[in-house]
Coordinates of C-alpha atoms in Angstrom, one line a residue:
M15 CA -13.0 21.2 -20.5
L16 CA -13.6 17.6 -21.4
A17 CA -16.9 15.9 -22.4
V18 CA -17.0 12.1 -22.8
R19 CA -20.1 10.8 -24.5
D20 CA -21.3 7.1 -25.0
L21 CA -17.7 5.8 -25.1
H22 CA -17.2 2.2 -26.0
V23 CA -13.8 0.5 -26.0
D24 CA -13.3 -3.2 -27.0
F25 CA -10.4 -5.5 -26.7
N26 CA -9.6 -8.1 -29.4
L27 CA -8.4 -11.2 -27.5
H28 CA -7.8 -14.3 -29.6
G29 CA -10.2 -13.2 -32.2
S30 CA -13.0 -12.4 -29.8
R31 CA -14.4 -9.0 -28.9
V32 CA -14.3 -8.2 -25.2
P33 CA -16.0 -4.9 -24.1
A34 CA -14.0 -2.9 -21.6
L35 CA -16.1 0.3 -21.6
R36 CA -19.8 0.2 -22.4
G37 CA -21.3 3.6 -23.1
I38 CA -19.7 5.7 -20.3
G39 CA -20.1 9.5 -20.2
F40 CA -19.1 12.4 -18.0
D41 CA -17.9 16.0 -18.0
I42 CA -14.9 17.6 -16.4
H43 CA -14.9 21.4 -15.8
R44 CA -12.0 23.8 -15.5
G45 CA -10.6 24.0 -11.9
R46 CA -12.7 21.0 -10.8
T47 CA -11.9 17.4 -9.9
L48 CA -13.9 14.4 -11.0
A49 CA -13.1 11.1 -9.2
L50 CA -13.6 7.8 -11.1
V51 CA -14.1 5.2 -8.4
G52 CA -14.3 1.4 -8.7
E53 CA -12.6 -1.9 -8.2
S54 CA -9.7 -3.2 -10.3
G55 CA -11.0 -4.2 -13.7
S56 CA -13.9 -1.8 -13.8
G57 CA -12.4 0.2 -16.6
K58 CA -11.0 3.3 -14.9
S59 CA -7.5 3.0 -16.3
V60 CA -8.8 2.1 -19.8
T61 CA -10.8 5.4 -19.6
A62 CA -7.6 7.3 -18.9
Q63 CA -5.7 5.5 -21.7
A64 CA -8.5 6.4 -24.2
I65 CA -8.3 10.1 -23.2
M66 CA -4.5 10.1 -23.6
G67 CA -4.6 8.1 -26.9
I68 CA -2.4 5.4 -25.4
L69 CA -4.7 2.4 -25.6
P70 CA -2.9 -1.0 -26.1
K71 CA -2.8 -2.3 -29.7
S72 CA -5.4 -4.9 -28.9
A73 CA -7.9 -2.2 -27.9
A74 CA -9.9 0.3 -30.0
I75 CA -12.6 2.9 -29.5
S76 CA -15.7 1.4 -31.3
R77 CA -18.2 4.2 -30.6
G78 CA -18.5 7.5 -28.8
S79 CA -16.6 10.8 -28.5
I80 CA -14.0 12.4 -26.2
E81 CA -14.4 16.2 -26.9
L82 CA -11.5 18.4 -25.5
R83 CA -11.8 22.1 -25.4
R84 CA -8.3 23.5 -25.8
Q85 CA -7.6 26.6 -23.8
P86 CA -7.3 29.6 -24.3
R87 CA -8.5 29.5 -27.9
G88 CA -11.7 27.5 -27.1
Q89 CA -11.3 25.1 -30.0
T90 CA -12.9 21.7 -29.6
V91 CA -11.3 18.5 -30.8
D92 CA -12.6 14.9 -30.7
I93 CA -9.7 12.8 -29.4
A94 CA -11.6 9.6 -30.3
R95 CA -11.2 10.5 -34.0
L96 CA -7.5 11.2 -33.9
E97 CA -4.8 8.7 -34.7
P98 CA -2.7 7.9 -31.6
D99 CA 0.5 8.6 -33.5
S100 CA -0.7 11.7 -35.4
R101 CA 0.9 15.1 -35.0
A102 CA -2.4 16.5 -33.6
M103 CA -2.5 13.9 -30.8
R104 CA 1.1 14.3 -29.9
A105 CA 0.5 18.1 -29.6
I106 CA -2.2 17.3 -27.0
R107 CA -0.5 14.5 -25.1
G108 CA 1.7 16.0 -22.4
A109 CA 1.0 19.6 -23.3
V110 CA -2.8 20.0 -22.9
V111 CA -3.5 16.6 -21.2
S112 CA -1.0 15.0 -18.9
I113 CA -1.0 11.9 -16.7
I114 CA 0.5 10.7 -13.4
F115 CA 0.9 6.9 -13.5
Q116 CA 0.3 4.6 -10.6
E117 CA 3.8 3.1 -10.3
P118 CA 6.5 5.7 -10.8
M119 CA 9.4 3.2 -10.8
T120 CA 8.1 1.4 -13.9
S121 CA 7.0 4.7 -15.6
L122 CA 10.4 6.4 -15.3
S123 CA 13.4 5.5 -17.4
P124 CA 16.1 3.8 -15.2
V125 CA 18.9 5.0 -17.5
H126 CA 18.1 8.7 -17.7
T127 CA 18.4 11.3 -14.9
I128 CA 15.3 12.9 -13.4
G129 CA 16.3 16.3 -15.0
E130 CA 16.6 14.8 -18.5
Q131 CA 13.2 13.0 -18.3
I132 CA 11.3 16.1 -17.0
S133 CA 12.9 18.6 -19.4
E134 CA 12.2 16.2 -22.4
A135 CA 8.5 17.0 -22.2
L136 CA 9.3 20.7 -22.0
F137 CA 11.5 20.7 -25.1
L138 CA 9.0 18.7 -27.0
H139 CA 6.1 21.1 -26.5
R140 CA 7.7 24.5 -25.7
S141 CA 10.3 26.6 -27.5
A142 CA 13.0 27.1 -24.9
S143 CA 16.8 27.0 -25.0
R144 CA 18.6 24.2 -23.1
A145 CA 19.6 26.6 -20.3
E146 CA 16.0 28.0 -19.9
G147 CA 14.5 24.5 -20.0
L148 CA 16.9 23.2 -17.3
A149 CA 16.1 26.3 -15.2
L150 CA 12.4 25.7 -15.5
T151 CA 12.8 22.0 -14.7
E152 CA 14.8 22.8 -11.5
A153 CA 12.1 25.4 -10.5
M154 CA 9.4 22.7 -11.0
L155 CA 11.3 20.2 -8.9
D156 CA 11.4 22.9 -6.2
R157 CA 7.7 23.6 -6.6
V158 CA 6.8 19.9 -6.1
G159 CA 8.8 19.8 -2.9
F160 CA 12.2 18.3 -3.7
P161 CA 14.6 19.1 -0.9
E162 CA 17.7 19.7 -3.2
P163 CA 16.3 20.5 -6.7
A164 CA 19.7 21.1 -8.3
R165 CA 21.2 17.8 -7.0
A166 CA 18.0 15.9 -7.9
M167 CA 18.4 17.0 -11.5
R168 CA 21.4 14.6 -11.7
R169 CA 19.9 11.7 -9.8
Y170 CA 18.4 8.5 -11.3
P171 CA 15.0 7.1 -10.2
F172 CA 16.5 4.2 -8.3
E173 CA 18.2 6.7 -6.0
L174 CA 14.9 8.3 -4.9
S175 CA 12.3 7.1 -2.4
G176 CA 8.8 6.2 -3.5
G177 CA 7.5 9.6 -2.5
L178 CA 10.2 11.5 -4.4
R179 CA 9.7 9.4 -7.5
Q180 CA 6.0 10.2 -7.4
R181 CA 6.9 13.9 -7.1
A182 CA 9.1 13.6 -10.1
M183 CA 6.2 12.1 -12.0
I184 CA 4.0 15.1 -11.0
A185 CA 6.8 17.5 -12.1
M186 CA 6.9 15.7 -15.5
A187 CA 3.2 16.0 -15.9
M188 CA 3.0 19.6 -14.8
I189 CA 6.1 21.1 -16.6
C190 CA 4.0 22.2 -19.5
Q191 CA 1.1 23.5 -17.3
P192 CA -1.6 21.2 -18.8
A193 CA -5.3 22.1 -18.9
L194 CA -6.3 18.6 -17.7
L195 CA -4.3 16.4 -15.3
I196 CA -5.2 12.6 -15.1
A197 CA -4.0 11.2 -11.8
D198 CA -4.2 7.3 -12.0
E199 CA -4.0 6.0 -8.4
P200 CA -1.3 8.6 -7.6
T201 CA -0.9 7.7 -4.0
T202 CA -1.8 4.0 -3.7
A203 CA 1.6 2.7 -2.7
L204 CA 2.6 5.7 -0.6
D205 CA 2.7 6.1 3.2
V206 CA -0.1 8.2 4.8
T207 CA 2.2 11.2 5.5
I208 CA 3.7 11.2 1.9
Q209 CA 0.2 10.6 0.5
A210 CA -1.2 13.7 2.3
R211 CA 1.6 15.8 1.0
I212 CA 1.0 14.6 -2.6
L213 CA -2.7 15.4 -2.3
Q214 CA -1.9 18.8 -0.9
L215 CA 0.5 19.4 -3.8
I216 CA -2.1 18.4 -6.4
R217 CA -4.6 20.7 -4.8
E218 CA -2.2 23.7 -4.7
L219 CA -1.2 23.2 -8.3
Q220 CA -4.8 22.9 -9.4
R221 CA -5.7 26.1 -7.6
E222 CA -2.7 28.0 -9.0
L223 CA -3.2 26.9 -12.7
Q224 CA -7.0 26.5 -12.7
M225 CA -6.4 23.0 -13.9
A226 CA -9.1 20.3 -14.4
V227 CA -8.2 16.9 -12.7
L228 CA -9.5 13.4 -13.4
L229 CA -8.7 11.4 -10.3
I230 CA -8.7 7.6 -10.6
T231 CA -8.7 5.7 -7.3
H232 CA -10.4 3.1 -5.2
D233 CA -9.5 4.9 -2.0
L234 CA -12.7 6.7 -0.7
G235 CA -10.6 8.6 1.8
V236 CA -8.7 10.3 -1.1
V237 CA -11.9 11.0 -2.9
A238 CA -13.5 12.7 0.2
N239 CA -10.5 15.1 0.4
L240 CA -9.9 15.9 -3.3
A241 CA -12.9 15.5 -5.4
D242 CA -15.8 17.8 -6.4
E243 CA -17.8 15.2 -8.4
V244 CA -17.7 11.4 -8.3
A245 CA -18.5 8.7 -10.9
V246 CA -18.7 5.1 -9.8
M247 CA -17.7 2.5 -12.3
Y248 CA -18.4 -1.3 -12.4
H249 CA -17.6 -3.6 -15.3
G250 CA -17.1 -0.8 -17.8
E251 CA -20.2 1.2 -16.9
I252 CA -21.0 4.2 -14.7
L253 CA -23.5 3.1 -12.1
E254 CA -23.9 6.4 -10.3
A255 CA -22.5 9.9 -10.6
G256 CA -23.0 13.2 -8.8
P257 CA -21.6 15.8 -6.5
L258 CA -19.3 14.6 -3.8
E259 CA -21.6 15.4 -0.8
A260 CA -24.5 13.5 -2.3
M261 CA -22.4 10.4 -3.1
F262 CA -21.2 10.2 0.5
T263 CA -24.3 11.3 2.4
D264 CA -27.0 9.7 0.2
P265 CA -25.6 6.9 -2.0
R266 CA -28.4 5.4 -4.1
H267 CA -26.9 2.4 -5.9
P268 CA -26.3 -0.8 -3.8
Y269 CA -22.8 -1.1 -5.2
L270 CA -21.7 2.3 -3.9
R271 CA -23.3 1.6 -0.5
A272 CA -21.4 -1.7 -0.4
L273 CA -18.2 0.1 -1.2
H274 CA -18.7 2.4 1.8
N275 CA -19.4 -0.5 4.1
A276 CA -16.2 -2.3 3.0
V277 CA -13.9 0.6 4.1
P278 CA -12.3 0.2 7.5
H279 CA -12.7 3.5 9.5
I280 CA -10.6 5.0 12.3
G281 CA -12.4 5.4 15.6
T282 CA -15.4 3.1 14.9
G283 CA -14.0 0.1 16.8
A284 CA -13.5 -3.4 15.3
E285 CA -16.9 -3.6 13.6
R286 CA -16.9 -6.4 11.0
L287 CA -16.4 -5.2 7.5
Q288 CA -19.0 -6.0 4.9
P289 CA -17.2 -7.1 1.6
L290 CA -19.1 -7.0 -1.7
R291 CA -18.6 -10.8 -2.1
P292 CA -18.2 -12.5 1.3
V293 CA -15.8 -15.5 1.5
A294 CA -17.4 -18.7 2.8
Y295 CA -14.5 -20.5 4.5
R296 CA -14.6 -24.0 6.2
L297 CA -12.3 -25.5 8.8
G298 CA -11.3 -29.0 7.7
R299 CA -10.6 -32.1 9.8
L300 CA -6.8 -32.2 9.4
I301 CA -6.4 -28.5 10.4
S302 CA -8.9 -28.5 13.3
D303 CA -7.5 -31.7 14.7
R304 CA -3.9 -30.5 14.8
S305 CA -4.4 -26.8 15.8
A306 CA -4.1 -25.7 19.5
R307 CA -6.0 -22.7 20.6
A308 CA -4.3 -19.7 22.0
D309 CA -6.4 -19.9 25.2
D310 CA -4.6 -23.1 26.2
R311 CA -1.2 -21.5 25.9
A312 CA -1.9 -18.0 27.3
A313 CA -0.7 -19.0 30.8
Q314 CA 2.7 -20.0 29.5
G315 CA 3.9 -16.4 29.1
P316 CA 4.5 -14.2 26.0
H317 CA 4.6 -15.9 22.6
L318 CA 7.5 -13.8 21.3
V319 CA 9.9 -11.5 23.1
V320 CA 12.3 -9.2 21.3
R321 CA 15.1 -7.5 23.3
N322 CA 17.4 -4.7 22.1
L323 CA 17.5 -6.0 18.5
C324 CA 19.9 -4.1 16.2
K325 CA 20.8 -4.3 12.6
S326 CA 22.8 -2.1 10.3
F327 CA 23.9 -2.3 6.7
E328 CA 27.0 -0.9 4.9
R329 CA 26.3 1.5 2.1
R330 CA 29.0 1.8 -0.6
E331 CA 29.7 5.1 -2.3
G332 CA 32.2 5.6 -5.1
G333 CA 31.3 3.0 -7.7
L334 CA 31.7 -0.7 -8.2
F335 CA 35.4 -1.0 -7.4
G336 CA 35.6 0.7 -4.1
G337 CA 34.8 3.8 -2.3
S338 CA 34.0 4.8 1.3
G339 CA 31.7 2.6 3.3
Q340 CA 29.0 4.1 5.5
R341 CA 26.9 2.3 8.1
H342 CA 23.1 2.7 8.0
T343 CA 21.2 1.6 11.1
A344 CA 17.9 0.0 10.0
V345 CA 16.8 -1.4 13.4
E346 CA 18.1 0.1 16.6
Q347 CA 17.4 -1.2 20.1
I348 CA 14.0 -2.7 19.4
S349 CA 12.2 -4.3 22.3
F350 CA 8.6 -5.6 22.6
S351 CA 6.6 -8.7 23.4
L352 CA 3.7 -10.5 21.7
R353 CA 1.1 -12.4 23.7
H354 CA -0.4 -15.7 22.5
G355 CA -3.4 -15.1 20.2
E356 CA -2.7 -11.4 20.0
C357 CA -2.3 -9.2 16.9
L358 CA 0.4 -6.6 17.3
A359 CA 0.5 -4.1 14.4
L360 CA 3.8 -2.4 13.4
V361 CA 3.2 0.9 11.7
G362 CA 5.5 3.6 10.2
E363 CA 6.6 5.1 7.0
S364 CA 8.5 3.2 4.3
G365 CA 12.2 2.7 5.2
C366 CA 11.6 2.9 9.0
G367 CA 12.8 -0.8 9.4
K368 CA 9.5 -2.7 9.7
T369 CA 10.3 -5.4 7.1
T370 CA 13.9 -5.6 8.3
L371 CA 12.6 -6.3 11.8
A372 CA 10.2 -9.0 10.5
R373 CA 13.1 -10.7 8.6
L374 CA 15.3 -10.6 11.7
I375 CA 12.6 -12.4 13.7
L376 CA 12.2 -15.0 11.0
R377 CA 16.1 -15.4 10.9
A378 CA 16.0 -14.5 7.2
L379 CA 18.6 -11.9 8.3
R380 CA 21.1 -12.1 11.1
A381 CA 21.0 -9.4 13.7
D382 CA 24.1 -7.5 14.8
S383 CA 23.0 -7.8 18.5
G384 CA 19.9 -8.5 20.6
E385 CA 17.7 -11.4 21.4
V386 CA 14.6 -13.0 20.0
I387 CA 12.9 -15.5 22.4
Y388 CA 10.2 -17.7 21.0
N389 CA 7.8 -19.6 23.3
E390 CA 7.1 -23.0 21.6
R391 CA 4.2 -24.3 23.7
G392 CA 6.1 -23.9 27.0
E393 CA 9.6 -24.4 25.6
T394 CA 11.6 -21.2 25.2
L395 CA 13.9 -21.0 22.1
D396 CA 16.7 -18.5 21.5
V397 CA 16.1 -17.8 17.9
M398 CA 19.4 -16.1 17.3
A399 CA 21.2 -19.3 18.4
L400 CA 19.2 -21.8 16.3
K401 CA 21.0 -23.8 13.6
G402 CA 20.2 -26.6 11.2
A403 CA 17.2 -28.8 12.1
A404 CA 16.3 -26.7 15.1
L405 CA 16.0 -23.6 12.9
Q406 CA 13.9 -25.5 10.4
R407 CA 11.5 -26.6 13.1
F408 CA 11.2 -23.0 14.3
R409 CA 10.3 -21.9 10.8
R410 CA 7.4 -24.4 10.8
R411 CA 5.9 -22.5 13.7
V412 CA 6.4 -19.0 12.1
Q413 CA 5.1 -18.2 8.6
F414 CA 5.2 -15.1 6.4
I415 CA 2.4 -13.6 4.3
F416 CA 4.0 -11.3 1.6
Q417 CA 2.9 -7.9 0.3
D418 CA 2.8 -8.8 -3.4
P419 CA 0.4 -11.6 -4.0
Y420 CA 1.7 -12.2 -7.5
G421 CA 5.5 -11.8 -7.0
S422 CA 5.4 -14.2 -4.1
L423 CA 3.9 -17.1 -6.0
N424 CA 5.9 -19.1 -8.6
P425 CA 4.2 -18.6 -12.0
R426 CA 5.4 -22.0 -13.2
M427 CA 3.7 -24.0 -10.3
T428 CA 0.0 -24.9 -10.0
V429 CA -1.9 -24.1 -6.9
L430 CA -1.5 -27.7 -5.8
D431 CA 2.3 -27.6 -6.1
I432 CA 2.4 -24.3 -4.3
L433 CA 0.4 -25.6 -1.3
R434 CA 2.3 -28.9 -1.2
E435 CA 5.7 -27.3 -1.4
P436 CA 6.0 -26.5 2.4
L437 CA 4.8 -30.0 3.2
L438 CA 7.4 -31.5 0.9
I439 CA 10.3 -29.3 2.3
H440 CA 9.4 -30.3 5.9
R441 CA 8.6 -34.0 4.8
L442 CA 5.1 -34.0 6.3
G443 CA 2.7 -36.7 5.1
R444 CA 2.3 -38.9 2.1
S445 CA 1.4 -37.6 -1.3
D446 CA -2.3 -38.3 -0.9
E447 CA -2.3 -36.7 2.6
Q448 CA -0.6 -33.6 1.1
T449 CA -3.2 -33.4 -1.6
E450 CA -6.0 -33.7 1.0
M451 CA -4.4 -30.9 3.0
A452 CA -4.2 -28.7 -0.1
V453 CA -8.0 -29.3 -0.7
E454 CA -8.7 -28.3 2.9
L455 CA -6.5 -25.2 2.7
L456 CA -8.3 -23.9 -0.4
R457 CA -11.7 -24.4 1.3
L458 CA -10.3 -22.7 4.4
V459 CA -9.6 -19.5 2.4
G460 CA -12.9 -19.7 0.5
L461 CA -11.6 -21.0 -2.8
D462 CA -13.0 -23.9 -4.9
P463 CA -10.8 -27.1 -4.7
R464 CA -11.3 -27.3 -8.5
F465 CA -8.8 -24.5 -8.8
L466 CA -5.9 -26.7 -7.6
N467 CA -4.6 -27.3 -11.2
R468 CA -4.7 -23.6 -12.2
Y469 CA -1.7 -21.3 -12.3
P470 CA -1.4 -18.0 -10.4
H471 CA -1.9 -15.8 -13.5
S472 CA -5.5 -17.0 -13.8
F473 CA -6.5 -15.6 -10.4
S474 CA -7.4 -12.0 -9.3
G475 CA -5.3 -10.2 -6.8
G476 CA -7.5 -11.0 -3.9
Q477 CA -7.6 -14.7 -4.9
R478 CA -3.8 -14.8 -5.2
Q479 CA -3.5 -13.3 -1.7
R480 CA -5.8 -15.9 -0.3
I481 CA -3.6 -18.6 -1.9
G482 CA -0.6 -16.9 -0.2
I483 CA -2.5 -17.2 3.1
A484 CA -3.3 -20.8 2.5
R485 CA 0.4 -21.6 1.8
A486 CA 1.3 -19.8 5.0
L487 CA -1.2 -22.0 6.9
A488 CA 0.0 -25.3 5.3
L489 CA 2.5 -26.0 8.1
Q490 CA -0.1 -25.0 10.8
P491 CA 2.0 -22.2 12.3
D492 CA 1.4 -20.6 15.7
L493 CA 2.6 -17.1 14.6
L494 CA 1.9 -15.3 11.3
I495 CA 4.0 -12.3 10.1
C496 CA 1.9 -10.3 7.7
D497 CA 3.9 -7.7 5.7
E498 CA 1.5 -5.3 4.1
P499 CA -0.9 -8.1 3.0
V500 CA -3.7 -5.9 1.8
S501 CA -1.9 -2.7 0.5
A502 CA -2.2 -3.8 -3.1
L503 CA -5.9 -4.7 -3.0
D504 CA -9.2 -2.9 -3.7
V505 CA -11.3 -2.0 -0.6
S506 CA -13.8 -4.8 -1.3
V507 CA -11.1 -7.5 -1.7
Q508 CA -9.3 -6.0 1.2
A509 CA -12.4 -6.5 3.4
Q510 CA -12.5 -10.1 2.3
V511 CA -8.9 -10.8 3.3
L512 CA -9.1 -8.9 6.6
N513 CA -12.3 -10.7 7.6
L514 CA -10.6 -14.0 6.7
L515 CA -7.5 -13.2 8.8
Q516 CA -9.7 -12.3 11.8
D517 CA -11.7 -15.5 11.5
L518 CA -8.6 -17.7 11.1
R519 CA -7.0 -16.0 14.1
S520 CA -10.1 -16.8 16.2
E521 CA -10.5 -20.4 14.9
L522 CA -6.9 -21.5 15.0
G523 CA -5.6 -19.4 17.9
L524 CA -2.9 -17.7 15.8
S525 CA -0.7 -14.9 17.0
C526 CA 0.0 -12.2 14.4
L527 CA 2.6 -9.5 13.8
F528 CA 0.8 -7.3 11.2
I529 CA 3.0 -4.8 9.3
S530 CA 1.1 -1.9 7.6
H531 CA 1.0 1.8 7.0
N532 CA -2.8 1.9 6.6
L533 CA -4.1 3.0 10.0
G534 CA -7.7 2.2 9.1
V535 CA -6.7 -1.5 8.5
V536 CA -4.7 -1.5 11.7
N537 CA -7.7 -0.1 13.6
Y538 CA -9.7 -3.1 12.4
I539 CA -7.4 -6.0 13.0
A540 CA -4.9 -5.1 15.7
D541 CA -5.1 -5.5 19.5
R542 CA -2.0 -3.4 20.2
I543 CA -0.1 -1.0 17.9
A544 CA 3.7 -0.3 17.9
V545 CA 4.7 2.9 16.0
M546 CA 8.2 2.8 14.4
C547 CA 10.3 5.7 13.0
R548 CA 13.9 5.7 11.8
G549 CA 14.6 2.1 13.1
R550 CA 13.2 2.8 16.6
L551 CA 9.8 2.2 18.4
V552 CA 8.4 5.6 19.5
E553 CA 5.1 4.5 21.0
I554 CA 3.3 1.2 21.9
A555 CA -0.3 1.1 23.1
P556 CA -3.6 -0.8 22.9
R557 CA -5.5 0.1 19.8
E558 CA -8.2 2.2 21.4
Q559 CA -5.8 4.1 23.6
L560 CA -3.4 4.9 20.7
F561 CA -6.2 6.4 18.5
L562 CA -7.9 8.3 21.3
H563 CA -4.9 9.5 23.2
P564 CA -1.7 9.5 21.1
I565 CA 1.2 11.1 22.9
H566 CA 4.3 11.1 20.7
P567 CA 4.4 13.9 18.0
Y568 CA 5.2 11.3 15.3
T569 CA 2.1 9.2 16.2
R570 CA 0.0 12.4 16.1
A571 CA 1.4 13.3 12.7
L572 CA 0.6 9.9 11.3
L573 CA -3.0 10.1 12.6
A574 CA -3.4 13.6 11.2
A575 CA -2.3 12.5 7.8
V576 CA -4.9 9.7 7.3
P577 CA -7.5 10.6 4.7
Q578 CA -10.8 9.3 6.1
A579 CA -13.8 8.4 3.9
E580 CA -16.0 10.8 5.8
L581 CA -16.8 14.4 4.8
S582 CA -17.0 15.4 8.4
C583 CA -13.3 14.6 8.9
P584 CA -11.3 16.4 6.2
L585 CA -7.6 16.5 6.1
D586 CA -6.2 19.7 7.6
F587 CA -3.4 20.4 5.1
A588 CA -2.3 23.5 7.0
T589 CA -1.1 21.4 9.9
L590 CA 0.9 18.9 7.9
D591 CA 4.5 19.0 9.0
E592 CA 7.2 18.2 6.4
H593 CA 9.6 17.3 9.2
S594 CA 7.3 15.0 11.2
G595 CA 9.6 12.1 10.5
E596 CA 12.8 13.9 11.6
P597 CA 13.6 12.9 15.2
A598 CA 15.9 15.9 15.7
A599 CA 13.0 18.2 14.9
W600 CA 10.6 16.7 17.5
P601 CA 9.9 19.0 20.5
Q602 CA 11.3 18.2 24.0
P603 CA 11.2 15.7 25.7
F604 CA 10.8 13.6 22.5
T605 CA 13.8 15.1 20.6
A606 CA 16.0 12.3 19.4
G607 CA 19.2 13.9 18.0
P608 CA 22.7 12.4 18.2
L609 CA 23.3 13.6 21.7
D610 CA 19.8 13.0 23.1
E611 CA 19.3 9.9 25.3
T612 CA 15.7 8.6 25.1
S613 CA 13.9 5.4 26.2
L614 CA 10.5 3.9 26.3
L615 CA 8.6 5.2 29.3
C616 CA 5.4 3.7 30.8
V617 CA 2.7 6.3 30.8
G618 CA -0.3 3.9 31.5
S619 CA -1.5 0.4 31.2
D620 CA 0.5 -1.2 28.3
H621 CA 1.2 2.4 27.0
L622 CA 4.9 3.1 26.3
V623 CA 6.3 6.4 24.8
R624 CA 9.9 7.2 23.8
A625 CA 11.1 10.3 25.6
R626 CA 13.9 11.6 27.8
S627 CA 14.3 9.3 30.8
D628 CA 14.5 12.1 33.3
W629 CA 11.2 13.7 32.1
P630 CA 8.2 13.5 34.6
V631 CA 5.6 11.0 33.3
E632 CA 2.8 13.3 34.5
E633 CA 3.8 16.0 32.0
L634 CA 3.9 13.5 29.1
V635 CA 0.4 12.4 29.8
A636 CA -0.8 16.0 30.2

């Protein structure tokens, strides 16, 4: 279907030629899936842009061919020789070759409805009346799993969840039934359950239409469950290519073997990850002198206790100037404790209330009711009652690592200014001491102190996340709240950051509340895991116990939806439940409808499960 031969793409930056692709080549056959695997910057997305004819103006194909065989006529056309704005290229783009972009929110127009955007591609490439086009669009929305297709036609992208926006992108790409679908990181930002459904949908559509798929990803779990052939890219070149089984069971190139070793697996225990480029960190004098280890404080009771925490928000319907208000409960009767030096992972789908809970603990939001008790080295603090200077002192002890390593750093500040800012706010040390601390912090996270005068844009994603970790450690906190700190990173950089967090926890005696939807990452870093759904905790257990003996149906659904980077553990798409996140659809005694009273029941050592209070514990365990 597609034959790429000796493809070279160069960027013209400030008068200099920078090669992005250096002689790559591969074939994609009808009804088959080729996965392009590699780190960010390896050239995967540039390859997709070249095939689609949407390269940036600063880039150009300098050599090679991209031969597309158009079905059913069997004609062959070299896309590399076509002008991007030519009629011939426009006839191919969207009709014969379609693409699903990585971030659906930035790829969809915010001022047009979903129905208008999907039907636009149909009207451009197919002769259909408006009524026929809208009917086909509604049918496609139904085909990709929209719960109310007719209503979704009139909705805007910002009104949809991440999973539904990605389904809208798939519908737009599939509306003209293309011969080749390019999926550029189609599930990177999605929860495991939604990701599994999207992968299932792509497989079903491929089988139905005998479509070729070019899958671009850095997730080896997705590759293991979707690909037929694999090509591994690094710095614009293909290092190794072959059938899926050979690439997993007998990888030959050291880079591919290193990628496999950098992936956190479920059920392998907490074996140390092996990043491609290990981070050499060093504990400095200022930090080691002032840090107290968790062992010295363990006898003082739990580090953090949360009791019956609740938070709801009012949703307005009816426009800017009024309308009926409706309460939405984001966090409902949450209770748990965190021990000194422990890492408690909070997992669940997007929108379940994980980040809201973290902000309540930090007092970035005020709770409707409930308690947060913080143990500050023997002194207990009622966080909900803190004000003024006392609240500021509490925030020195608890720090936040954000999900987006770029959006959380000020682009107008140097690294030195970023690391000194917390010290300035809390009036800690003289200027020379603050600079010395900034140097120590950079060394602590494995970065060269010569980078202090650089700005965030000059760093990679993994380096920016390490700067974010260094900033969080500047005030030498006792508790770190990590909100999806590695979800936007490649597996190799992810391994760097996870190893660093593990080492810092051990060296500095840090407690950690780790928010994530990646269960492989959670298996590596957590001591205990709390599973959250619809604002409530449904199961809490030690890591090994949760993965070996999950009890709640929602926990089991999460584990079943994780794509593992092992051919021996494929996803069972037949068992995926569309309603796994619906409390009213859970079986008894877990059903949590409006009239059902449930609570967390102890079923073993540190193992709690939400179920009906009158249900025998022996039956839950069985």
